[in-house]
PDB file of C-alpha atoms in Angstrom:
ATOM      1  CA  MET A  11      -0.714 -41.201  11.273  1.00  0.00           C
ATOM      2  CA  LEU A  12      -1.899 -39.173   8.269  1.00  0.00           C
ATOM      3  CA  ASP A  13      -3.146 -42.420   6.708  1.00  0.00           C
ATOM      4  CA  LYS A  14      -6.204 -42.081   8.974  1.00  0.00           C
ATOM      5  CA  ILE A  15      -7.448 -39.025   7.020  1.00  0.00           C
ATOM      6  CA  LYS A  16     -10.745 -39.630   5.187  1.00  0.00           C
ATOM      7  CA  LEU A  17     -11.627 -35.992   4.388  1.00  0.00           C
ATOM      8  CA  ILE A  18      -9.560 -32.877   3.786  1.00  0.00           C
ATOM      9  CA  VAL A  19     -11.329 -29.539   4.184  1.00  0.00           C
ATOM     10  CA  TYR A  20      -9.797 -26.476   2.572  1.00  0.00           C
ATOM     11  CA  ASP A  21     -10.489 -22.864   3.268  1.00  0.00           C
ATOM     12  CA  PHE A  22     -10.233 -20.979  -0.029  1.00  0.00           C
ATOM     13  CA  ASP A  23      -8.748 -17.507   0.475  1.00  0.00           C
ATOM     14  CA  GLY A  24      -5.311 -17.757   2.029  1.00  0.00           C
ATOM     15  CA  VAL A  25      -5.023 -21.508   1.439  1.00  0.00           C
ATOM     16  CA  MET A  26      -5.764 -22.020  -2.249  1.00  0.00           C
ATOM     17  CA  THR A  27      -4.907 -18.381  -2.945  1.00  0.00           C
ATOM     18  CA  ASP A  28      -2.367 -15.886  -1.649  1.00  0.00           C
ATOM     19  CA  ASN A  29      -5.248 -14.135   0.154  1.00  0.00           C
ATOM     20  CA  LYS A  30      -5.268 -11.287  -2.348  1.00  0.00           C
ATOM     21  CA  VAL A  31      -8.079 -10.310  -4.656  1.00  0.00           C
ATOM     22  CA  TYR A  32      -7.757  -8.454  -7.929  1.00  0.00           C
ATOM     23  CA  ILE A  33     -10.600  -6.105  -8.877  1.00  0.00           C
ATOM     24  CA  ASP A  34     -10.997  -4.733 -12.392  1.00  0.00           C
ATOM     25  CA  GLN A  35     -12.597  -1.420 -13.368  1.00  0.00           C
ATOM     26  CA  ASN A  36     -16.005  -3.127 -13.582  1.00  0.00           C
ATOM     27  CA  GLY A  37     -15.796  -4.517 -10.061  1.00  0.00           C
ATOM     28  CA  ASN A  38     -15.102  -8.106 -11.175  1.00  0.00           C
ATOM     29  CA  GLU A  39     -12.957 -10.029  -8.739  1.00  0.00           C
ATOM     30  CA  MET A  40     -10.185 -12.454  -9.661  1.00  0.00           C
ATOM     31  CA  VAL A  41      -7.755 -14.505  -7.620  1.00  0.00           C
ATOM     32  CA  GLN A  42      -4.575 -16.365  -8.419  1.00  0.00           C
ATOM     33  CA  VAL A  43      -4.314 -20.103  -7.751  1.00  0.00           C
ATOM     34  CA  ASN A  44      -1.416 -22.513  -8.038  1.00  0.00           C
ATOM     35  CA  ARG A  45      -1.554 -25.327 -10.586  1.00  0.00           C
ATOM     36  CA  SER A  46       0.507 -27.597  -8.335  1.00  0.00           C
ATOM     37  CA  ASP A  47      -2.396 -27.505  -5.873  1.00  0.00           C
ATOM     38  CA  GLY A  48      -4.676 -28.757  -8.638  1.00  0.00           C
ATOM     39  CA  LEU A  49      -2.288 -31.643  -9.200  1.00  0.00           C
ATOM     40  CA  GLY A  50      -2.150 -32.243  -5.445  1.00  0.00           C
ATOM     41  CA  ILE A  51      -5.948 -32.480  -5.298  1.00  0.00           C
ATOM     42  CA  ALA A  52      -5.992 -34.928  -8.207  1.00  0.00           C
ATOM     43  CA  LYS A  53      -3.339 -37.091  -6.527  1.00  0.00           C
ATOM     44  CA  ILE A  54      -5.131 -37.000  -3.159  1.00  0.00           C
ATOM     45  CA  LYS A  55      -8.271 -38.272  -4.929  1.00  0.00           C
ATOM     46  CA  THR A  56      -6.312 -41.350  -6.062  1.00  0.00           C
ATOM     47  CA  LEU A  57      -5.695 -42.148  -2.373  1.00  0.00           C
ATOM     48  CA  GLY A  58      -9.451 -42.319  -1.778  1.00  0.00           C
ATOM     49  CA  ILE A  59      -9.485 -39.223   0.425  1.00  0.00           C
ATOM     50  CA  LYS A  60     -12.499 -36.956  -0.010  1.00  0.00           C
ATOM     51  CA  GLN A  61     -11.955 -33.203  -0.288  1.00  0.00           C
ATOM     52  CA  ILE A  62     -14.171 -30.156   0.092  1.00  0.00           C
ATOM     53  CA  ILE A  63     -13.849 -26.376   0.174  1.00  0.00           C
ATOM     54  CA  ILE A  64     -15.628 -24.546   3.005  1.00  0.00           C
ATOM     55  CA  SER A  65     -15.424 -20.785   2.571  1.00  0.00           C
ATOM     56  CA  THR A  66     -17.049 -17.690   3.986  1.00  0.00           C
ATOM     57  CA  GLU A  67     -16.503 -16.027   0.614  1.00  0.00           C
ATOM     58  CA  GLU A  68     -19.622 -15.660  -1.540  1.00  0.00           C
ATOM     59  CA  ASN A  69     -17.949 -14.741  -4.833  1.00  0.00           C
ATOM     60  CA  THR A  70     -18.506 -17.334  -7.569  1.00  0.00           C
ATOM     61  CA  VAL A  71     -14.756 -17.597  -8.124  1.00  0.00           C
ATOM     62  CA  VAL A  72     -14.744 -20.129  -5.255  1.00  0.00           C
ATOM     63  CA  SER A  73     -17.319 -22.439  -6.836  1.00  0.00           C
ATOM     64  CA  ALA A  74     -15.707 -21.989 -10.254  1.00  0.00           C
ATOM     65  CA  ARG A  75     -12.412 -23.305  -8.856  1.00  0.00           C
ATOM     66  CA  ALA A  76     -14.181 -26.143  -7.026  1.00  0.00           C
ATOM     67  CA  ASN A  77     -15.960 -27.136 -10.234  1.00  0.00           C
ATOM     68  CA  LYS A  78     -12.687 -27.154 -12.146  1.00  0.00           C
ATOM     69  CA  LEU A  79     -11.137 -29.357  -9.452  1.00  0.00           C
ATOM     70  CA  ASP A  80     -14.290 -31.501  -9.270  1.00  0.00           C
ATOM     71  CA  ILE A  81     -14.648 -31.241  -5.504  1.00  0.00           C
ATOM     72  CA  PRO A  82     -17.646 -30.073  -3.451  1.00  0.00           C
ATOM     73  CA  CYS A  83     -17.827 -26.513  -2.232  1.00  0.00           C
ATOM     74  CA  LEU A  84     -19.774 -24.882   0.565  1.00  0.00           C
ATOM     75  CA  GLN A  85     -19.512 -21.118   0.347  1.00  0.00           C
ATOM     76  CA  GLY A  86     -20.998 -18.150   2.124  1.00  0.00           C
ATOM     77  CA  ILE A  87     -20.576 -20.175   5.331  1.00  0.00           C
ATOM     78  CA  ALA A  88     -20.660 -18.091   8.499  1.00  0.00           C
ATOM     79  CA  ASN A  89     -20.107 -20.985  10.928  1.00  0.00           C
ATOM     80  CA  LYS A  90     -17.536 -23.386   9.514  1.00  0.00           C
ATOM     81  CA  LYS A  91     -17.581 -25.609  12.606  1.00  0.00           C
ATOM     82  CA  TYR A  92     -21.300 -26.255  12.183  1.00  0.00           C
ATOM     83  CA  ALA A  93     -20.940 -26.776   8.425  1.00  0.00           C
ATOM     84  CA  LEU A  94     -18.120 -29.265   9.000  1.00  0.00           C
ATOM     85  CA  LYS A  95     -20.075 -31.235  11.607  1.00  0.00           C
ATOM     86  CA  ASP A  96     -23.133 -31.313   9.349  1.00  0.00           C
ATOM     87  CA  TYR A  97     -21.133 -32.435   6.306  1.00  0.00           C
ATOM     88  CA  CYS A  98     -19.426 -35.199   8.280  1.00  0.00           C
ATOM     89  CA  GLN A  99     -22.707 -36.435   9.710  1.00  0.00           C
ATOM     90  CA  LYS A 100     -24.380 -36.521   6.287  1.00  0.00           C
ATOM     91  CA  ASN A 101     -21.387 -38.308   4.740  1.00  0.00           C
ATOM     92  CA  ASP A 102     -20.671 -40.742   7.593  1.00  0.00           C
ATOM     93  CA  ILE A 103     -17.195 -39.374   8.334  1.00  0.00           C
ATOM     94  CA  GLN A 104     -15.836 -39.209  11.865  1.00  0.00           C
ATOM     95  CA  ILE A 105     -14.551 -35.764  12.803  1.00  0.00           C
ATOM     96  CA  LEU A 106     -11.256 -37.291  13.961  1.00  0.00           C
ATOM     97  CA  GLN A 107     -10.691 -38.507  10.380  1.00  0.00           C
ATOM     98  CA  VAL A 108     -10.844 -34.929   9.061  1.00  0.00           C
ATOM     99  CA  ALA A 109      -7.870 -32.759   8.178  1.00  0.00           C
ATOM    100  CA  TYR A 110      -8.724 -29.068   8.107  1.00  0.00           C
ATOM    101  CA  VAL A 111      -6.501 -26.597   6.261  1.00  0.00           C
ATOM    102  CA  GLY A 112      -7.116 -23.015   7.351  1.00  0.00           C
ATOM    103  CA  ASN A 113      -5.279 -19.739   7.624  1.00  0.00           C
ATOM    104  CA  ASP A 114      -7.302 -17.231   9.632  1.00  0.00           C
ATOM    105  CA  ILE A 115      -9.462 -16.869  12.715  1.00  0.00           C
ATOM    106  CA  ASN A 116     -12.696 -17.727  10.902  1.00  0.00           C
ATOM    107  CA  ASP A 117     -11.259 -21.268  10.531  1.00  0.00           C
ATOM    108  CA  LYS A 118     -10.275 -21.656  14.181  1.00  0.00           C
ATOM    109  CA  ASN A 119     -13.419 -23.296  15.626  1.00  0.00           C
ATOM    110  CA  ALA A 120     -13.571 -25.865  12.843  1.00  0.00           C
ATOM    111  CA  MET A 121      -9.842 -26.570  13.052  1.00  0.00           C
ATOM    112  CA  GLU A 122     -10.094 -27.196  16.790  1.00  0.00           C
ATOM    113  CA  ILE A 123     -12.564 -30.066  16.344  1.00  0.00           C
ATOM    114  CA  ALA A 124     -10.857 -31.715  13.363  1.00  0.00           C
ATOM    115  CA  GLY A 125      -8.575 -34.690  13.920  1.00  0.00           C
ATOM    116  CA  PHE A 126      -5.741 -33.012  12.012  1.00  0.00           C
ATOM    117  CA  SER A 127      -5.045 -29.357  11.335  1.00  0.00           C
ATOM    118  CA  PHE A 128      -2.740 -27.711   8.834  1.00  0.00           C
ATOM    119  CA  CYS A 129      -1.976 -24.090   8.040  1.00  0.00           C
ATOM    120  CA  PRO A 130       0.190 -22.229   5.529  1.00  0.00           C
ATOM    121  CA  ALA A 131       3.429 -20.622   6.715  1.00  0.00           C
ATOM    122  CA  ASP A 132       1.829 -17.172   6.466  1.00  0.00           C
ATOM    123  CA  ALA A 133      -1.281 -18.038   8.512  1.00  0.00           C
ATOM    124  CA  HIS A 134      -2.489 -15.835  11.361  1.00  0.00           C
ATOM    125  CA  GLU A 135      -0.563 -16.445  14.603  1.00  0.00           C
ATOM    126  CA  ALA A 136      -3.703 -17.697  16.396  1.00  0.00           C
ATOM    127  CA  ILE A 137      -4.047 -20.385  13.720  1.00  0.00           C
ATOM    128  CA  LYS A 138      -0.393 -21.378  13.887  1.00  0.00           C
ATOM    129  CA  GLU A 139      -0.802 -21.886  17.637  1.00  0.00           C
ATOM    130  CA  ILE A 140      -3.541 -24.502  17.184  1.00  0.00           C
ATOM    131  CA  SER A 141      -2.220 -26.225  14.047  1.00  0.00           C
ATOM    132  CA  ASP A 142      -0.735 -29.698  14.160  1.00  0.00           C
ATOM    133  CA  HIS A 143       1.264 -28.907  11.031  1.00  0.00           C
ATOM    134  CA  ILE A 144       2.560 -25.499   9.967  1.00  0.00           C
ATOM    135  CA  LEU A 145       3.445 -25.907   6.317  1.00  0.00           C
ATOM    136  CA  LYS A 146       6.585 -24.539   4.674  1.00  0.00           C
ATOM    137  CA  ARG A 147       4.647 -22.903   1.852  1.00  0.00           C
ATOM    138  CA  ASN A 148       2.536 -19.758   2.014  1.00  0.00           C
ATOM    139  CA  GLY A 149      -1.104 -19.746   0.984  1.00  0.00           C
ATOM    140  CA  GLY A 150      -1.547 -19.993  -2.773  1.00  0.00           C
ATOM    141  CA  ASP A 151       1.987 -21.297  -3.203  1.00  0.00           C
ATOM    142  CA  GLY A 152       1.446 -25.058  -3.358  1.00  0.00           C
ATOM    143  CA  VAL A 153       0.043 -25.740   0.124  1.00  0.00           C
ATOM    144  CA  ILE A 154      -2.107 -28.653  -1.054  1.00  0.00           C
ATOM    145  CA  ARG A 155       0.724 -30.220  -3.019  1.00  0.00           C
ATOM    146  CA  GLU A 156       2.856 -30.031   0.132  1.00  0.00           C
ATOM    147  CA  ILE A 157       0.121 -31.824   2.087  1.00  0.00           C
ATOM    148  CA  PHE A 158      -0.061 -34.573  -0.563  1.00  0.00           C
ATOM    149  CA  ASP A 159       3.704 -35.069  -0.306  1.00  0.00           C
ATOM    150  CA  MET A 160       3.388 -35.337   3.488  1.00  0.00           C
ATOM    151  CA  ILE A 161       0.605 -37.922   3.233  1.00  0.00           C
ATOM    152  CA  ILE A 162       2.471 -40.194   0.848  1.00  0.00           C
ATOM    153  CA  SER A 163       5.706 -39.990   2.862  1.00  0.00           C
ATOM    154  CA  ASP A 164       3.959 -40.679   6.206  1.00  0.00           C
TER     155      ASP A 164
END
């Protein structure tokens, strides 16, 4: 079934990170990411599946991570459902071929229209209720690598 996925959309905070932010004395923000997710993204690319980050966060740490992973990033997005529909239309992808990975209520509307939905083990209860797949790993702890393993074993 997962072989139908043409696009995977990731929220950033709480999916690629543990949903925590570190702030230094100068107000600079940092987050922690998991290298196994980077490997997961690279491996998913070899399957021909497109990937994108859609985040409400405006901090440049999101785009810096997307650049390092060489995947597109839409950030500062207030309405993720609209952004997802627009992206799919512009890239000729059917919404039912989209897997959305989210963790909190700002992902809910977009997750509800996607063909597949995933969430980390520590996602908000409202997100767990609508997710097709509740992952074993928490956000920032190899969620994307876990999804890759699921896709190749499907």
